[in-house]
Coordinates of C-alpha atoms and ligand atoms in Angstrom, one line a residue:
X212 CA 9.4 17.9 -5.9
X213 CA 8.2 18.4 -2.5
X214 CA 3.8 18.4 -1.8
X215 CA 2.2 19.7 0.6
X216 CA -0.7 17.1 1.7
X217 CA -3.6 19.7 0.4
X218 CA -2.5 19.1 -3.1
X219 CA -3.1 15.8 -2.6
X220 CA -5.5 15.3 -1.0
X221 CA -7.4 18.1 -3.3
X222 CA -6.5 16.1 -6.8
X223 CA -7.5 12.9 -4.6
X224 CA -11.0 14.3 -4.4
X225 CA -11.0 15.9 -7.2
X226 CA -10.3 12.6 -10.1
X227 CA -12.1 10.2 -7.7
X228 CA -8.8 8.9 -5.9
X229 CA -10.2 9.1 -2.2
X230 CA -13.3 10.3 -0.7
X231 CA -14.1 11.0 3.1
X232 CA -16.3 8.3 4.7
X233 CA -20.0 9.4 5.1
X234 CA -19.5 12.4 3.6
X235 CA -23.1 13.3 2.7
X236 CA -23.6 13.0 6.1
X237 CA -21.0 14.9 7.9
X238 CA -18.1 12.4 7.4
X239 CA -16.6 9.9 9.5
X240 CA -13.4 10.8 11.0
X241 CA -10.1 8.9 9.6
X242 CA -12.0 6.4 7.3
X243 CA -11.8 6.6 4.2
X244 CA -13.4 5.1 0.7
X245 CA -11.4 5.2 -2.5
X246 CA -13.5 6.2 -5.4
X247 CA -12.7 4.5 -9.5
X248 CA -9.5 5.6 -9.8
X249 CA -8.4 4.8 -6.2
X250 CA -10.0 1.2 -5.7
X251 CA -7.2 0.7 -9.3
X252 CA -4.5 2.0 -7.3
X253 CA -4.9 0.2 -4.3
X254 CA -5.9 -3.0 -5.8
X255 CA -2.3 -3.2 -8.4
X256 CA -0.3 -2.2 -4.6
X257 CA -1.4 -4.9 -3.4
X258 CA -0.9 -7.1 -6.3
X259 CA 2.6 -5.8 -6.5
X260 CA 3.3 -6.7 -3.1
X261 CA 1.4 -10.1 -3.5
X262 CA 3.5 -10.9 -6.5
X263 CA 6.8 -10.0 -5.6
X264 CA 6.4 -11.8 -1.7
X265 CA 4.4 -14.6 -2.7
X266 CA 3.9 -15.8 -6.0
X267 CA 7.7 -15.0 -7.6
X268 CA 9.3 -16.9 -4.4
X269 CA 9.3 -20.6 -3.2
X270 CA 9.6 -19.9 0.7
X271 CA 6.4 -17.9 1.2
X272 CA 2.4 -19.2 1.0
X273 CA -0.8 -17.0 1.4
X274 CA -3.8 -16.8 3.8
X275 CA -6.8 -15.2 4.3
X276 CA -7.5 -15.3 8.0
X277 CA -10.9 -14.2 9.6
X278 CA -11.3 -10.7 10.8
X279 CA -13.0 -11.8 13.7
X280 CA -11.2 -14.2 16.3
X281 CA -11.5 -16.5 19.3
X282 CA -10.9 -13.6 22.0
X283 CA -8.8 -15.7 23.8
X284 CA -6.1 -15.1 20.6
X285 CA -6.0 -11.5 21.7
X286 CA -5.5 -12.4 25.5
X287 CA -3.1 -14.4 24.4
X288 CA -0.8 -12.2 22.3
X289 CA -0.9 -9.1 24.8
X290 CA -3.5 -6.9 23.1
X291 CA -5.6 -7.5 25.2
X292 CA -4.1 -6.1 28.1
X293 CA -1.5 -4.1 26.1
X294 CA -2.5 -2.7 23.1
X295 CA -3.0 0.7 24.1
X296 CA -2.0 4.4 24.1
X297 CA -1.3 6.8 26.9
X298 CA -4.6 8.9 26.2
X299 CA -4.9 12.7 27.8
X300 CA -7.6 15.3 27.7
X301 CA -7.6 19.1 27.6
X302 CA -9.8 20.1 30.6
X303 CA -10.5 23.4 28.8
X304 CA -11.5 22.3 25.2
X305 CA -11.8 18.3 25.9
X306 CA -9.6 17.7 22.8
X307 CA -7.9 14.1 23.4
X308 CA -4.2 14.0 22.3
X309 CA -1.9 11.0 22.6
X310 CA 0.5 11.6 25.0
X311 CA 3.8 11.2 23.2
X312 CA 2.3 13.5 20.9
X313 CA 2.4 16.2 23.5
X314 CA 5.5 18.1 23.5
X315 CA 5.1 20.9 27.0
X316 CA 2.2 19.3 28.7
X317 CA -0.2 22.1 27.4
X318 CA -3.2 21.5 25.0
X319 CA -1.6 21.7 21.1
X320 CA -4.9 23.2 20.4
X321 CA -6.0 25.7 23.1
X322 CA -2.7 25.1 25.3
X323 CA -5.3 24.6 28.4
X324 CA -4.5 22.1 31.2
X325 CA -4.4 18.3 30.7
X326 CA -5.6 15.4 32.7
X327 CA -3.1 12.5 33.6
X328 CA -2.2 10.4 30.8
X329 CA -4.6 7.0 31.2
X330 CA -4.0 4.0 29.2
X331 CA -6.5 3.8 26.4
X332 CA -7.0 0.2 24.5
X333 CA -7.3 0.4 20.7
X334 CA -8.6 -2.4 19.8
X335 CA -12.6 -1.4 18.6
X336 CA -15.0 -4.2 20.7
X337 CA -18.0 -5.7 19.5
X338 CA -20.5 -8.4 20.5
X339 CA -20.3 -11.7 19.2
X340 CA -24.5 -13.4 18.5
X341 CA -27.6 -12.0 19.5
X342 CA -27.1 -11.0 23.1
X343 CA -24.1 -7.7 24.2
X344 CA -22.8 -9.0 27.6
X345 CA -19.3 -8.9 28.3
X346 CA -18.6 -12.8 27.7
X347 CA -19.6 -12.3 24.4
X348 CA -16.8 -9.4 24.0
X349 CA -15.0 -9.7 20.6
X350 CA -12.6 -7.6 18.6
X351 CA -12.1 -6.1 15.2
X352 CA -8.7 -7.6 14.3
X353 CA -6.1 -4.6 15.2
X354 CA -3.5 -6.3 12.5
X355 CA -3.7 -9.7 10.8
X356 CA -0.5 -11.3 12.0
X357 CA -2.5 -13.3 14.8
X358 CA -4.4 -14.4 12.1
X359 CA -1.1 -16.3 10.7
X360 CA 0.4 -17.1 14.0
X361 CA -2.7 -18.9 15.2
X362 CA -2.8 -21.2 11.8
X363 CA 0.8 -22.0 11.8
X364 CA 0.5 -25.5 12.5
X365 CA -1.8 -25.9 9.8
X366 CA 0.2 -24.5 7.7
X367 CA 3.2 -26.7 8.5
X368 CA 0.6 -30.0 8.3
X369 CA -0.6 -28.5 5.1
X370 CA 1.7 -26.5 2.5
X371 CA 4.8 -28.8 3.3
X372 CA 6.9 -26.2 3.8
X373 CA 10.3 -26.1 5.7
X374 CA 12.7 -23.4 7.5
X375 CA 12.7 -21.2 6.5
X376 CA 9.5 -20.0 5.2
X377 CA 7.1 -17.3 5.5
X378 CA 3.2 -16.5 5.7
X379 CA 1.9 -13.7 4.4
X380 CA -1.6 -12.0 4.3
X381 CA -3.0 -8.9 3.5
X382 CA -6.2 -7.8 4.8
X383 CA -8.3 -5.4 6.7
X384 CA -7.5 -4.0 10.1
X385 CA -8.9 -1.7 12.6
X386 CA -7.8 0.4 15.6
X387 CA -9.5 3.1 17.6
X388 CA -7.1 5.6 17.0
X389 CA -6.7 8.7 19.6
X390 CA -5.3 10.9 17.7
X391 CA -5.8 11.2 13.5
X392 CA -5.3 13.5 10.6
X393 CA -2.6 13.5 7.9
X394 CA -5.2 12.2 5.7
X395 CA -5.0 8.5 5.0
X396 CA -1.1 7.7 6.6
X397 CA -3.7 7.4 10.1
X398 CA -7.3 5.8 9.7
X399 CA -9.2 4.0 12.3
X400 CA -9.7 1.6 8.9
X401 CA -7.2 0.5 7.1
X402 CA -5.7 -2.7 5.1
X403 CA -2.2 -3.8 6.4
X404 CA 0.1 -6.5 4.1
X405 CA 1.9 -8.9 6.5
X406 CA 4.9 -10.9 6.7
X407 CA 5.5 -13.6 9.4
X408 CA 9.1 -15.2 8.0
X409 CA 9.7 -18.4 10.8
X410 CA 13.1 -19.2 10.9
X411 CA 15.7 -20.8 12.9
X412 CA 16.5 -19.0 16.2
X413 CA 20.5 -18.7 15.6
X414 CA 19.7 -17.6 11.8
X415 CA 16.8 -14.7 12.7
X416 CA 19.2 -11.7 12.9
X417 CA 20.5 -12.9 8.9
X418 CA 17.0 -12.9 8.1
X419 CA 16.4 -9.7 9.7
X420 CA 19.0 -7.8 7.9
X421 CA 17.5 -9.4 4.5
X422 CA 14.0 -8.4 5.1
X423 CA 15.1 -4.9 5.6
X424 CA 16.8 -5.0 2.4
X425 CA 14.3 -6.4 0.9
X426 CA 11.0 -4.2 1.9
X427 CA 13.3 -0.9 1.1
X428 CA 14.2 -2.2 -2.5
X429 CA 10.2 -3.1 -3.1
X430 CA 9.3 0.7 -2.7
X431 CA 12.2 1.5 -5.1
X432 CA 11.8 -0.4 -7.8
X433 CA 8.3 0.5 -7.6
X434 CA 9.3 4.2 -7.9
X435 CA 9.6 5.5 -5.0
X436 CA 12.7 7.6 -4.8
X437 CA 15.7 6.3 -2.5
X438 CA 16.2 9.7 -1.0
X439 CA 12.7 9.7 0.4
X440 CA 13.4 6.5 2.7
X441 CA 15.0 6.1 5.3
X442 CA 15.5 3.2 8.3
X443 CA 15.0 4.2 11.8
X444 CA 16.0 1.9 14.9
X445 CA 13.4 1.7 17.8
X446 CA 15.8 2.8 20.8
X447 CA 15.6 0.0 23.7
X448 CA 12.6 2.6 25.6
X449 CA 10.6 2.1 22.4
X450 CA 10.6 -1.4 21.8
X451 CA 7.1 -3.3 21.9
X452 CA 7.2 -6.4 24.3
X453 CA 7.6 -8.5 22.0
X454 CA 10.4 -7.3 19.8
X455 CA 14.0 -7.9 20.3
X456 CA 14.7 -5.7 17.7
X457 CA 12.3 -3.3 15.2
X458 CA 13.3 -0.5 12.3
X459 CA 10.7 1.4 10.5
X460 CA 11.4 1.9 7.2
X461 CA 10.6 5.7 7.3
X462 CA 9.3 7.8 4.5
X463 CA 9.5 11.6 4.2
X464 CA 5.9 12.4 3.5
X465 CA 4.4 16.3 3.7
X466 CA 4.4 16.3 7.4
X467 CA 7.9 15.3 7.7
X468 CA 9.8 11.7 8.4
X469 CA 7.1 9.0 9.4
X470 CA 6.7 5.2 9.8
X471 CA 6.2 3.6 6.5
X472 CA 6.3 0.3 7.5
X473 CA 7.8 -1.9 10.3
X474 CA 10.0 -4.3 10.7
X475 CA 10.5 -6.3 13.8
X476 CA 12.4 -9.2 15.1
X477 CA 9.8 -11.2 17.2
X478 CA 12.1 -14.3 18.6
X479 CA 9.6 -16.8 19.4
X480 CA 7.0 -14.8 21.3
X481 CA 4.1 -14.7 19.9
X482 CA 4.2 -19.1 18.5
X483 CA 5.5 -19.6 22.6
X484 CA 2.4 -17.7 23.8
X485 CA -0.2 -19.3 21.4
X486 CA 1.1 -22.3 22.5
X487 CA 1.0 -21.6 26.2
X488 CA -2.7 -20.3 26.0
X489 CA -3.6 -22.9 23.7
X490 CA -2.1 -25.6 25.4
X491 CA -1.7 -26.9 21.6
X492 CA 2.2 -27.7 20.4
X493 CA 3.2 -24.8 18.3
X494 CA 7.1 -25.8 17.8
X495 CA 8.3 -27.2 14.5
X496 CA 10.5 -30.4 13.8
X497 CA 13.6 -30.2 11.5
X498 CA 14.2 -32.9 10.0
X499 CA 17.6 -32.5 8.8
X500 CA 19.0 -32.1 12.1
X501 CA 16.3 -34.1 14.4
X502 CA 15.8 -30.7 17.1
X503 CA 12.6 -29.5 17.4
X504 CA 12.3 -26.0 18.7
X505 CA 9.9 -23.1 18.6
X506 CA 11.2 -20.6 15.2
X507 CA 11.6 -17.2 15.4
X508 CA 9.5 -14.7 13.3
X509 CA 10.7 -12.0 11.4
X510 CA 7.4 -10.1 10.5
X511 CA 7.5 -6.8 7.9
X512 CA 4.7 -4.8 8.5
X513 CA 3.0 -2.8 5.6
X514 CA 0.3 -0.5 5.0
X515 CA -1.7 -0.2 2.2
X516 CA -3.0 3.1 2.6
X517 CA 0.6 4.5 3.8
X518 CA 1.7 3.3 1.0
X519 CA -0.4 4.4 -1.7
X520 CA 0.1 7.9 0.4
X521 CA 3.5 7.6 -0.2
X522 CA 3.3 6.0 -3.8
X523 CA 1.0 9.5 -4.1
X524 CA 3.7 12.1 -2.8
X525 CA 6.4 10.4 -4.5
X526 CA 4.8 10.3 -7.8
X527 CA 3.0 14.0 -7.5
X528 CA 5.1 16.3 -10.2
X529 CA 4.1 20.3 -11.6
X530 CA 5.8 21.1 -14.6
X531 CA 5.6 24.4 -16.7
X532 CA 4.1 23.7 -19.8
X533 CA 3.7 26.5 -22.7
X534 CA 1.8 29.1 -20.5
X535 CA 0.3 26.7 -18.1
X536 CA 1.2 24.7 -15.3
X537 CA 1.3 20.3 -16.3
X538 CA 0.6 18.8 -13.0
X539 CA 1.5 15.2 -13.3
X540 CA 1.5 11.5 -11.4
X541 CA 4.4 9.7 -12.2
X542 CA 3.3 6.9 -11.3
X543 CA 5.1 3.4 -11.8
X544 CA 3.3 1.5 -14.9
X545 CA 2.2 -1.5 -12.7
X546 CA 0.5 0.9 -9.7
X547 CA -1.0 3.4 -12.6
X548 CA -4.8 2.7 -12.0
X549 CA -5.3 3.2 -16.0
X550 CA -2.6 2.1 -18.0
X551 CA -4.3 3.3 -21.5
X552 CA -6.2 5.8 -22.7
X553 CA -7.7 6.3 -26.2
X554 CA -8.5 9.2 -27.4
X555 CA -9.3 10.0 -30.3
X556 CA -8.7 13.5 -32.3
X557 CA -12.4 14.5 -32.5
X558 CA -15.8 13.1 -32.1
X559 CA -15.6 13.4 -35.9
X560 CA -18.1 10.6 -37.2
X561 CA -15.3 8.8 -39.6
X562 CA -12.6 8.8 -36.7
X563 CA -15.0 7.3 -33.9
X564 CA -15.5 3.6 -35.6
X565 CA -11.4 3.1 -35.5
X566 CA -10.9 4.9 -32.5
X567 CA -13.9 2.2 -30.8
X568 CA -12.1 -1.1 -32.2
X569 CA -8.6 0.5 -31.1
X570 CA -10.5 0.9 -27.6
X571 CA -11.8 -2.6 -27.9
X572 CA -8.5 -4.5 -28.7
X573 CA -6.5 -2.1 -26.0
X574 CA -8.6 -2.5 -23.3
X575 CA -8.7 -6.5 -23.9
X576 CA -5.1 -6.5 -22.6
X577 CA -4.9 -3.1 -19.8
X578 CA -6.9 -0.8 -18.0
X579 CA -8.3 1.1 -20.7
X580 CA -10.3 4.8 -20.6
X581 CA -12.0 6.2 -23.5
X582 CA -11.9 9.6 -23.9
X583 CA -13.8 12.0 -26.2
X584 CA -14.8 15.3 -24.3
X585 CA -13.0 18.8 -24.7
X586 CA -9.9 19.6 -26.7
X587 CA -6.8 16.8 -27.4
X588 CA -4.8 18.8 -24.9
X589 CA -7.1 18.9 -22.0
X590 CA -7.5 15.3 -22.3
X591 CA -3.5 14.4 -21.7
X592 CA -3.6 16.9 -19.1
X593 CA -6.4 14.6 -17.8
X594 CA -4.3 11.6 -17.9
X595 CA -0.9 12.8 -17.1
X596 CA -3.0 14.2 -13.8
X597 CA -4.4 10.6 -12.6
X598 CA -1.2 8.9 -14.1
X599 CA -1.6 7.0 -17.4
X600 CA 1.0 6.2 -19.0
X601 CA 0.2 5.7 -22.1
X602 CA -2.1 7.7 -24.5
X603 CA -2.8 6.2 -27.9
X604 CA -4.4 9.1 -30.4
X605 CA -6.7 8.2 -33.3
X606 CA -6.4 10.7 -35.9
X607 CA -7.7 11.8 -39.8
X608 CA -4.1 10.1 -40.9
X609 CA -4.9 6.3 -39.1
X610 CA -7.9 6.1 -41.3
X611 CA -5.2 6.6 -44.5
X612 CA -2.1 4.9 -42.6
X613 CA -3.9 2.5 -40.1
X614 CA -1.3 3.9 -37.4
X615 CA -1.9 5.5 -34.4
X616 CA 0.2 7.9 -31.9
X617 CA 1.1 6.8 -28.7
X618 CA 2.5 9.5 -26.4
X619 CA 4.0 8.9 -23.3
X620 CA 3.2 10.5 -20.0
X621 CA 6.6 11.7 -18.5
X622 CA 8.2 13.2 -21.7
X623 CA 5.4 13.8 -23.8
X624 CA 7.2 12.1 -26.4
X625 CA 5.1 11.0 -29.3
X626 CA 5.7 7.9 -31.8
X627 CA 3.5 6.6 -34.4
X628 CA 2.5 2.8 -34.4
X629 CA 0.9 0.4 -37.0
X630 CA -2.4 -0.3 -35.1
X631 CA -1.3 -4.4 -35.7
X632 CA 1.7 -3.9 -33.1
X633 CA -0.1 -1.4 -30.8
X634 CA -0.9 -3.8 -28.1
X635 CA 2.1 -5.7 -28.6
X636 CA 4.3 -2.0 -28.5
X637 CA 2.1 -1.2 -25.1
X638 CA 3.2 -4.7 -23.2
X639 CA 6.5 -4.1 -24.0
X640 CA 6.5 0.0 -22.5
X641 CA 5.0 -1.3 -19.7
X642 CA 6.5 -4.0 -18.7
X643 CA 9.9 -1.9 -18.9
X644 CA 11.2 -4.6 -20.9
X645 CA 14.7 -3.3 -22.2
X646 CA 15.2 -1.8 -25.4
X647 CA 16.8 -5.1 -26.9
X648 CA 13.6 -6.6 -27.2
X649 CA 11.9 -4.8 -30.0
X650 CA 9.1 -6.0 -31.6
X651 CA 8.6 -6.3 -35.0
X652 CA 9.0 -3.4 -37.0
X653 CA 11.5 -2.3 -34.1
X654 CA 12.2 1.0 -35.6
X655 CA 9.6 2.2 -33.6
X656 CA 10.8 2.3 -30.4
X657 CA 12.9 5.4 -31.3
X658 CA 10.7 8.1 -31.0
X659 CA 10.9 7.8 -27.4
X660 CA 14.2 6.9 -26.8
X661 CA 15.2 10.9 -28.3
Ligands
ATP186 P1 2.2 4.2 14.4 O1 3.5 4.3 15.3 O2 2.3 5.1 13.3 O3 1.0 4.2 15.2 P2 2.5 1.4 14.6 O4 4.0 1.3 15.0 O5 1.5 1.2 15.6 O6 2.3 2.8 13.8 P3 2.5 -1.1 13.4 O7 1.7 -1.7 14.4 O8 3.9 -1.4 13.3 O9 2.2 0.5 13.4 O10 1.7 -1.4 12.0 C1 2.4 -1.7 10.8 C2 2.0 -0.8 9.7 O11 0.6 -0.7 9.5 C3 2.5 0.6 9.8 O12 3.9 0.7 9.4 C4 1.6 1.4 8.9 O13 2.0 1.3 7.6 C5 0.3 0.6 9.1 N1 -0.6 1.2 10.1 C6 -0.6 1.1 11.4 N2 -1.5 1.8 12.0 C7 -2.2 2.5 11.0 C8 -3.2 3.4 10.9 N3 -3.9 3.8 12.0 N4 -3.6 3.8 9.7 C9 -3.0 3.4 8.6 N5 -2.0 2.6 8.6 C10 -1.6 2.1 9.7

């Protein structure tokens, strides 16, 4: 279904997803801190994209580079001089907009006159040690991928890796944003997941077309629906320096089409520059054919927060449901931040022992809430609204039976389970393992199958 961004950002608020900055004092414009159920979310996308780029594949290796850096890396890689925006200011209401944000040079807000557009840097500045002159200028990290380009040899030296292979690195980044808003797809904080893939020169534009493949299919098969994405080409005018060739992998969030993450085909610009300004040999020696050269880089760009946005909108549902209205995250089982709940019928005395040890076992192997207040309804509302899964129900008849009910998010369908195979029956579910493999006492599967 289509959101509108106050719907999310409302339920956001309102089950501890996301909270404005500083709030008690004001707030703090486009930064943001992610309450219980948010820290969850954001925590298993990043896990998801750890896993499927680094752990399951043999031609990619971690880091964890420093937020601060030598400021000579930034010199180097044309932040310095070029990381900026054309900034202009309404002379009537001194709002500051972003120039290619402006459509007929009026204010957007007031539609008063506007200054000349002047070249704003974005990267936020700092001192480095006791004293604030200007020699001891550094920067909070705009993006991490100079992180990886400037440990590239010791990466090579170290993780005996050959061509092609990839660095990746997710991490904090920060840039002094002009223009904000559209809750968390633009923060002047925000955590970015980075690819730099080095690769022969004549083989870059192969590896280009696979990466683009490969970063669309991640946000599928994590739910998001196909329809919703979309690749756009940066036109030759819109090209960064660096890039001989960029797509964003778009997404249609509330506000319309926007960059979801980027995709560019660096050639060998940022390792030559390094190596230039370092004066330190950056190329790479292939053994199997005795040339040394300088790779390319193919580097996929990600944000965390755009993501989880997107994962958000994609996943937001409303449903009619006997007089009421289900409102519902349908959320993918790995980026649900509770996989579990238990809940059992009533705070009756009897049921709570058996519902604590069902807790106790379930919450050994997933995310697990326990759940006693208001009416068995409210409570799946509860869950179905901040995306479980999974409830499990402890009722009068598991004292008799020792079986429990698990009901499942998206259909409501309900099953009953021995409380031995509970855990086992929850793995399975969520791991999406196919229907083949049925546990023990299979039969049970069968109740959601229809
Ligand atoms: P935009 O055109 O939206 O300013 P960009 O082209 O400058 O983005 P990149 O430098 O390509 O962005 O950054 C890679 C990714 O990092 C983006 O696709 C996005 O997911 C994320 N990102 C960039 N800037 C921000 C921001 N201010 N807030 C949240 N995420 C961001």
């Amino acid at each position: 279904m289509k959101v509108d961004m106050d719907k999310i950002v409302s339920l956001c608020k309102r089950r501890g997803f996301i909270f404005q900055s500083s709030e008690i004092y004001g707030g703090l414009s486009a930064c943001w801190d992610y309450g219980p159920l948010g820290v969850e979310l954001k925590r298993n996308i990043k896990e998801a994209w750890w896993r499927g780029m680094v752990r399951e594949r043999d031609d990619m290796v971690g880091l964890d580079s420093s937020v601060l850096m030598h400021r000579a890396v930034w010199a180097a890689s044309g932040h310095e001089e070029g990381f900026s925006d054309p900034l202009m200011e309404c002379k009537a209401c001194h709002q500051r907009w972003r120039a290619d944000d402006i459509k007929d040079s009026r204010c957007p807000n007031c539609g008063g006159e506007l200054t000349e557009p002047r070249m704003f840097n974005l990267m936020f500045k700092t001192f480095f040690g006791p004293v604030e002159e200007e020699a001891a200028t550094v920067y909070l990290r705009p993006e991490t991928a100079q992180g990886i380009f400037v440990n590239f040899a010791n990466v090579v030296d170290t993780a005996r890796k050959k061509l092609p292979f990839g660095i990746a690195q997710i991490g904090k980044a920060f840039r002094n944003e002009i223009t904000t808003g559209n809750f968390i797809f633009r923060c002047r904080e925000f955590e970015m997941m980075e690819i730099e893939f080095f690769v022969k020169p004549d083989t870059a534009e192969e590896w280009f077309s696979y990466w683009l493949e490969e970063r669309q299919s991640w946000y599928i098969k994590l739910g998001i629906n196909k329809e919703n994405l979309r690749l756009q080409q940066h036109g030759k005018d819109e090209l960064a320096h660096y890039a001989r060739a960029c797509y964003d992998i778009q997404y249609l969030f509330p506000m319309g089409w926007s960059e979801l993450e980027g995709i560019a085909n660096r050639g060998d610009f940022d390792l030559a520059k390094h190596a230039k300004h370092s004066g330190k040999d950056l190329s790479y020696f292939d053994a199997d054919s005795g040339d040394r050269f300088v790779p390319y880089v193919i580097e996929p760009s990600a944000g965390v927060d755009r993501a989880a946005l997107a994962f958000l909108v994609d996943a937001y549902d409303e449903e009619p449901d006997k007089k009421e209205m289900r409102v519902l995250l349908r959320l993918h089982p790995d980026l649900a931040p509770v996989k579990v709940a238990v809940l059992p019928l009533s705070r009756n005395e009897t049921l709570v022992p058996m519902a604590r040890d069902v807790y106790a076992s379930v919450r050994k192997c997933f995310t697990t809430q326990y759940d006693d207040a208001q009416s068995i309804g409210r409570r799946y509302r509860r869950q179905d609204e901040i995306g479980t899964p999974y409830s499990v129900t402890v009722d009068f008849q598991s004292l008799e039976d020792n079986a429990v009910t698990i009901r499942e998010r998206d259909s409501m369908k309900q099953i009953r389970v021995p409380v031995a195979e509970l855990t086992r029956t929850l793995e399975l579910k969520l791991s999406g393992e196919p229907l083949e493999v049925l546990p023990p006492g299979g039969k049970y599967w069968l109740g959601f199958e229809g």
